[in-house]
Amino acid sequence: MSTLYARIADHYLQALQAGTLRAGDRFPSVRQLMRTHEVSLSTALQACRRLEEAGWLEARARSGYFVARPRRQALPPAAGPGTRAIDPAAYVGISAHVSAILARGQQQAVGVNLALAVAPPPMYPADALAGIMRRRLLQAPRLLTTMTRRHGNPLLRTALARRALERGITAAPEEIIVTQGCIEAVNLALRAVTQPGDTVAVESPTFYGLLQILEGLGLRAVELPTHPKDGLSVEALSFALDSDPSLRAVVVMPTLHNPLGCTMPDERKAALVALCAARGVPLIEDDIYGELLAQPPRTLKSFDTGGDVIHCGSLNKVLAPGLRLGWMLAGRWQARAEMLKYTLSRFPEELGQAAAAEFVASPAYERHLRRLRDTLRSHREAYADQVAAHFPAGTRLTLPDGGLLLWLQLPDGASGDALFTRALAHGIQIAPGSMFSTGRRYDHCIRLGCGRAPDEELLAALKRLGRMVDGPARGR
Amino acid sequence: MSTLYARIADHYLQALQAGTLRAGDRFPSVRQLMRTHEVSLSTALQACRRLEEAGWLEARARSGYFVARPRRQALPPAAGPGTRAIDPAAYVGISAHVSAILARGQQQAVGVNLALAVAPPPMYPADALAGIMRRRLLQAPRLLTTMTRRHGNPLLRTALARRALERGITAAPEEIIVTQGCIEAVNLALRAVTQPGDTVAVESPTFYGLLQILEGLGLRAVELPTHPKDGLSVEALSFALDSDPSLRAVVVMPTLHNPLGCTMPDERKAALVALCAARGVPLIEDDIYGELLAQPPRTLKSFDTGGDVIHCGSLNKVLAPGLRLGWMLAGRWQARAEMLKYTLSRFPEELGQAAAAEFVASPAYERHLRRLRDTLRSHREAYADQVAAHFPAGTRLTLPDGGLLLWLQLPDGASGDALFTRALAHGIQIAPGSMFSTGRRYDHCIRLGCGRAPDEELLAALKRLGRMVDGPARGR
């Protein structure tokens, strides 16, 4: 499909992304390219220019091409918590706003979906899981016609408890409650510890799904300053607890935060757990992206001594988005969470649990995770480079250490909502910043999911997206 | 394991249960039995006496044994809605009571579980479903690693919409929301139409799971008189709507009610829908057992012209308890229910949906249903016969036309809770009537699940259970 020069450029792009060729290295000469690929001078030159244009190469006079210092390093880091005043009239139902955006994305034909917070299907071990399942179905077809087991499949609960151990959590398999994804776990956690009308502290920005849950449960969100590098401000939470007696719970995504991508340092995590324990406020930890960090850090739960932390995890982002398997440890609220899970939806189907258990307990899981993390790192870097090359001056980005998401701050005056609308008309979907707050604090931001490989079409879409931003550099 | 005479009795028991030998037929003579089975006179006689004792045969002087008119026909039908006054102090949290009973059942080793409202695994088409799944897994393993589809798998939604057509419901596949069982559908329905603090009208007695849902959502239940034969009293609902302005929704199980087993006649269904439409009150229909009736009757939804009925269905009881697949049609509240489902748990895993879709759309499904209904009918009759033979005088029972459940009214003075405790100590689990009401209206009742085949052990357990009832006939 692609032209000859594009194929050659792609060939070297892989080496550049993989780090085989590093910043400062001399790039093969045009003559060498002509020989290696048996192409004309013009084709070899076009390939080089393409990589130069994408920011991977720089031409030095009379010396040929060199691998450029990644352009992403020129991006200023995202700014800290803002102090913008919020128009109180903006506090309308976030669900309606989010639903409208999600619905618009579905009505339009989307060629490049940058709104997804998940990797594409081939990046997960589908064949291995399918093989396990086919074997199970031969051995025990009645798994399908037997009532599902209380709190989940024992093998999966054991496998998850063992993984949790590596994150500093000591839990018996019997304490693990298997859920329908992390979303259901967070729902159950909130229902276990709050009553309608209560206030819940969340990070700002925060995952729009959480804002929808809060609204659905009749809870009020108070959004706390959160730094793009270090996460939630524990000081701000302390102040909020002093000033709002209706504050009944805190929900935090301390590792690979959605949308910021940041991870709280251990000492902040410890301080947060200590604060909540001292105030007797339940602390709900959403760890859905935790295992996407190369050295998965400690969890909030690992600092918990009194059962004040409810830990919620998931296999959706790391193993199999199609299985919808999540889980939770509910600390002091274990019995109540178990009862609510039973009341709400009973227990998940067994086949997927059995297959996931077998895979997670095998060495193949760790191998898969390493591959997934490496691939995602190269994606994040390629995306960031393309952003650096084609977004207007003033665009800010803090490159996360792991995960699937990039949080971009657009130049002053640019609107994420406007960009969303314009991009959608060109078949490109993004998540505008306005989804991540009940106010309109983040309309100057967008979230990009970088699960998809940075192929031709993707890089072209990012480039076009950058050109659609109406920053002051470009005017309107 | 069993003795020779028991095996011979069992042989004929099957013929009696299948209707091969009918009431009034002459039973093979003792001499014939001796010849056929090559046994002694004493063994042949013991076999006959065993069947006589179980109520299947009656001896006529000088003519030998005849097939008896089933003993169950001697059981008086269950009494209508009671007028017992309820101690207001009894209105404590039903969830705590139900949870305590469920927990006690789990702590004890149970040999015969009569508390289950589901058929045993071999009565569902495990092999056929497993075969479909194995094929799908070979063709499309990435079903496991692809994000699940909005509102459910299109093939399943189409198959369900077609089945609904036969129940008088016209719905586009796009209107079907696939859920995690019927339980989640009812949860979503209630969250779509109520606010915490509202009152919801339910049948009395009603499924304890519904009472738990209501309590979990902060809703108040008002329990309406419900006849063991014809179902909910529409007049009582009309009166309740007049007198309680906080009444915001009605939840009904109009077909094969749990626990009563009754089905509302069509004209009552029509009247109920008309009443709710006239008052603008949402009517939630739980149809989980609907397809277990030989001629599945019309649904409430089929009488609905203005979208006032939310219909909830499930494949758990009729196809595959291990798949946890339910569904709903939310009428006027469709958009809100879709949003809540997304917010609560996203969408179910695809593999089970795809397999269920293929099976439900095939002729094998109708064949399976016919077999399941026939088997359950013979179970219900055998259980009822054994109850008639061994429960004390004064026990009442209305034999349902379909389904898995028998609702027994014990003689005056007998307690279902006491029987539960006594039976559990003997490894027999039942569902005491106290679970089915927030008051203590039904402590004189028990619910028996009759999914399990009436084998030796089961019949012995029923006999023992009958002897444990402390009716006035037997005293304490």
CSV table of C-alpha atoms in Angstrom, one decimal, chain A residues 95 99 102 106 116 118 121-122 124-127 129-130 133-134 137-138 141-148 150 180 183-184 187 191 196 207-209 212-213 216-217 319-324 339-351, chain B residues 95 99 102 106 116 118 121-122 124-127 129-130 133-134 137-138 141-148 150 180 183-184 187 191 196 207-209 212-213 216-217 319-324 339-351:
chain,number,residue,atom,x,y,z
A,95,SER,CA,-22.7,12.6,33.0
A,99,SER,CA,-22.4,11.0,27.5
A,102,LEU,CA,-19.1,9.6,23.9
A,106,GLN,CA,-20.1,6.9,18.0
A,116,LEU,CA,-9.2,4.7,23.7
A,118,VAL,CA,-6.7,0.4,26.0
A,121,PRO,CA,-6.3,-6.7,20.6
A,122,PRO,CA,-3.1,-8.1,19.1
A,124,TYR,CA,-2.7,-9.1,24.4
A,125,PRO,CA,-2.1,-12.9,24.5
A,126,ALA,CA,-5.4,-13.9,22.8
A,127,ASP,CA,-4.1,-17.2,21.4
A,129,LEU,CA,-5.9,-17.6,26.6
A,130,ALA,CA,-8.0,-19.2,23.8
A,133,MET,CA,-10.1,-22.0,27.4
A,134,ARG,CA,-10.5,-24.6,24.7
A,137,LEU,CA,-14.1,-26.6,27.7
A,138,LEU,CA,-13.1,-30.1,26.7
A,141,PRO,CA,-17.9,-28.1,29.8
A,142,ARG,CA,-20.2,-27.9,32.8
A,143,LEU,CA,-18.4,-24.9,33.9
A,144,LEU,CA,-20.9,-23.2,31.6
A,145,THR,CA,-24.0,-24.6,33.3
A,146,THR,CA,-22.9,-24.5,36.9
A,147,MET,CA,-23.9,-21.6,39.1
A,148,THR,CA,-21.0,-19.3,39.5
A,150,ARG,CA,-19.4,-17.1,45.6
A,180,GLN,CA,-17.0,-7.1,36.5
A,183,ILE,CA,-15.5,0.0,37.3
A,184,GLU,CA,-17.8,-2.3,39.3
A,187,ASN,CA,-18.9,1.3,42.4
A,191,ARG,CA,-21.6,2.1,47.9
A,196,PRO,CA,-26.3,9.6,48.8
A,207,PHE,CA,-11.2,9.8,35.1
A,208,TYR,CA,-14.6,10.8,33.8
A,209,GLY,CA,-15.9,7.3,34.5
A,212,GLN,CA,-20.2,9.5,36.3
A,213,ILE,CA,-20.2,6.9,39.1
A,216,GLY,CA,-25.0,8.1,39.5
A,217,LEU,CA,-24.8,7.4,43.2
A,319,LEU,CA,-4.2,-9.0,30.1
A,320,ALA,CA,-7.6,-9.2,28.3
A,321,PRO,CA,-10.0,-6.3,27.7
A,322,GLY,CA,-12.6,-8.8,26.5
A,323,LEU,CA,-12.8,-10.7,29.8
A,324,ARG,CA,-14.0,-7.8,32.0
A,339,MET,CA,-23.0,-8.4,50.4
A,340,LEU,CA,-23.3,-5.6,47.9
A,341,LYS,CA,-21.6,-7.6,45.2
A,342,TYR,CA,-24.0,-10.4,45.8
A,343,THR,CA,-27.0,-8.1,45.8
A,344,LEU,CA,-25.9,-6.2,42.7
A,345,SER,CA,-24.9,-8.8,40.2
A,346,ARG,CA,-24.0,-12.1,41.8
A,347,PHE,CA,-20.6,-13.6,40.6
A,348,PRO,CA,-18.8,-13.5,37.3
A,349,GLU,CA,-18.8,-16.4,34.8
A,350,GLU,CA,-16.2,-19.0,35.6
A,351,LEU,CA,-14.6,-19.8,32.2
B,95,SER,CA,-30.4,-7.9,54.2
B,99,SER,CA,-27.2,-12.7,54.7
B,102,LEU,CA,-27.2,-17.6,53.5
B,106,GLN,CA,-22.4,-22.0,53.7
B,116,LEU,CA,-31.4,-23.6,45.2
B,118,VAL,CA,-31.7,-23.4,39.6
B,121,PRO,CA,-25.6,-28.5,35.6
B,122,PRO,CA,-26.4,-31.7,33.6
B,124,TYR,CA,-28.4,-27.6,30.6
B,125,PRO,CA,-26.7,-28.0,27.2
B,126,ALA,CA,-23.1,-27.7,28.4
B,127,ASP,CA,-21.6,-29.8,25.6
B,129,LEU,CA,-22.4,-24.6,24.3
B,130,ALA,CA,-18.8,-25.7,24.9
B,133,MET,CA,-17.3,-21.8,22.1
B,134,ARG,CA,-14.4,-23.9,21.1
B,137,LEU,CA,-12.1,-19.5,20.0
B,138,LEU,CA,-10.4,-21.2,17.1
B,141,PRO,CA,-9.4,-15.7,19.7
B,142,ARG,CA,-9.2,-12.0,19.8
B,143,LEU,CA,-12.7,-11.9,21.1
B,144,LEU,CA,-10.9,-12.3,24.4
B,145,THR,CA,-8.7,-9.3,24.0
B,146,THR,CA,-11.0,-6.8,22.3
B,147,MET,CA,-12.9,-4.3,24.3
B,148,THR,CA,-16.5,-5.5,24.8
B,150,ARG,CA,-21.6,-1.3,23.8
B,180,GLN,CA,-24.8,-9.4,34.2
B,183,ILE,CA,-30.3,-9.2,39.1
B,184,GLU,CA,-28.2,-6.4,37.5
B,187,ASN,CA,-30.9,-3.0,39.9
B,191,ARG,CA,-31.8,3.1,39.7
B,196,PRO,CA,-33.1,6.9,47.6
B,207,PHE,CA,-37.8,-12.8,46.1
B,208,TYR,CA,-35.4,-12.0,48.9
B,209,GLY,CA,-32.8,-10.8,46.4
B,212,GLN,CA,-31.8,-6.8,49.4
B,213,ILE,CA,-31.6,-4.6,46.3
B,216,GLY,CA,-29.0,-1.5,49.2
B,217,LEU,CA,-30.5,1.3,47.1
B,319,LEU,CA,-29.9,-22.0,29.4
B,320,ALA,CA,-26.7,-21.6,31.3
B,321,PRO,CA,-26.3,-20.6,34.9
B,322,GLY,CA,-22.6,-20.3,34.4
B,323,LEU,CA,-22.8,-17.5,31.8
B,324,ARG,CA,-24.6,-14.9,33.9
B,339,MET,CA,-26.0,5.3,30.7
B,340,LEU,CA,-26.2,3.6,34.1
B,341,LYS,CA,-25.1,0.2,32.7
B,342,TYR,CA,-22.1,1.9,31.2
B,343,THR,CA,-21.3,3.7,34.4
B,344,LEU,CA,-21.8,0.7,36.6
B,345,SER,CA,-19.9,-2.1,34.9
B,346,ARG,CA,-19.5,-1.4,31.2
B,347,PHE,CA,-20.5,-4.4,29.0
B,348,PRO,CA,-20.3,-8.2,29.5
B,349,GLU,CA,-17.6,-10.4,28.0
B,350,GLU,CA,-18.3,-11.4,24.4
B,351,LEU,CA,-17.5,-15.1,24.2
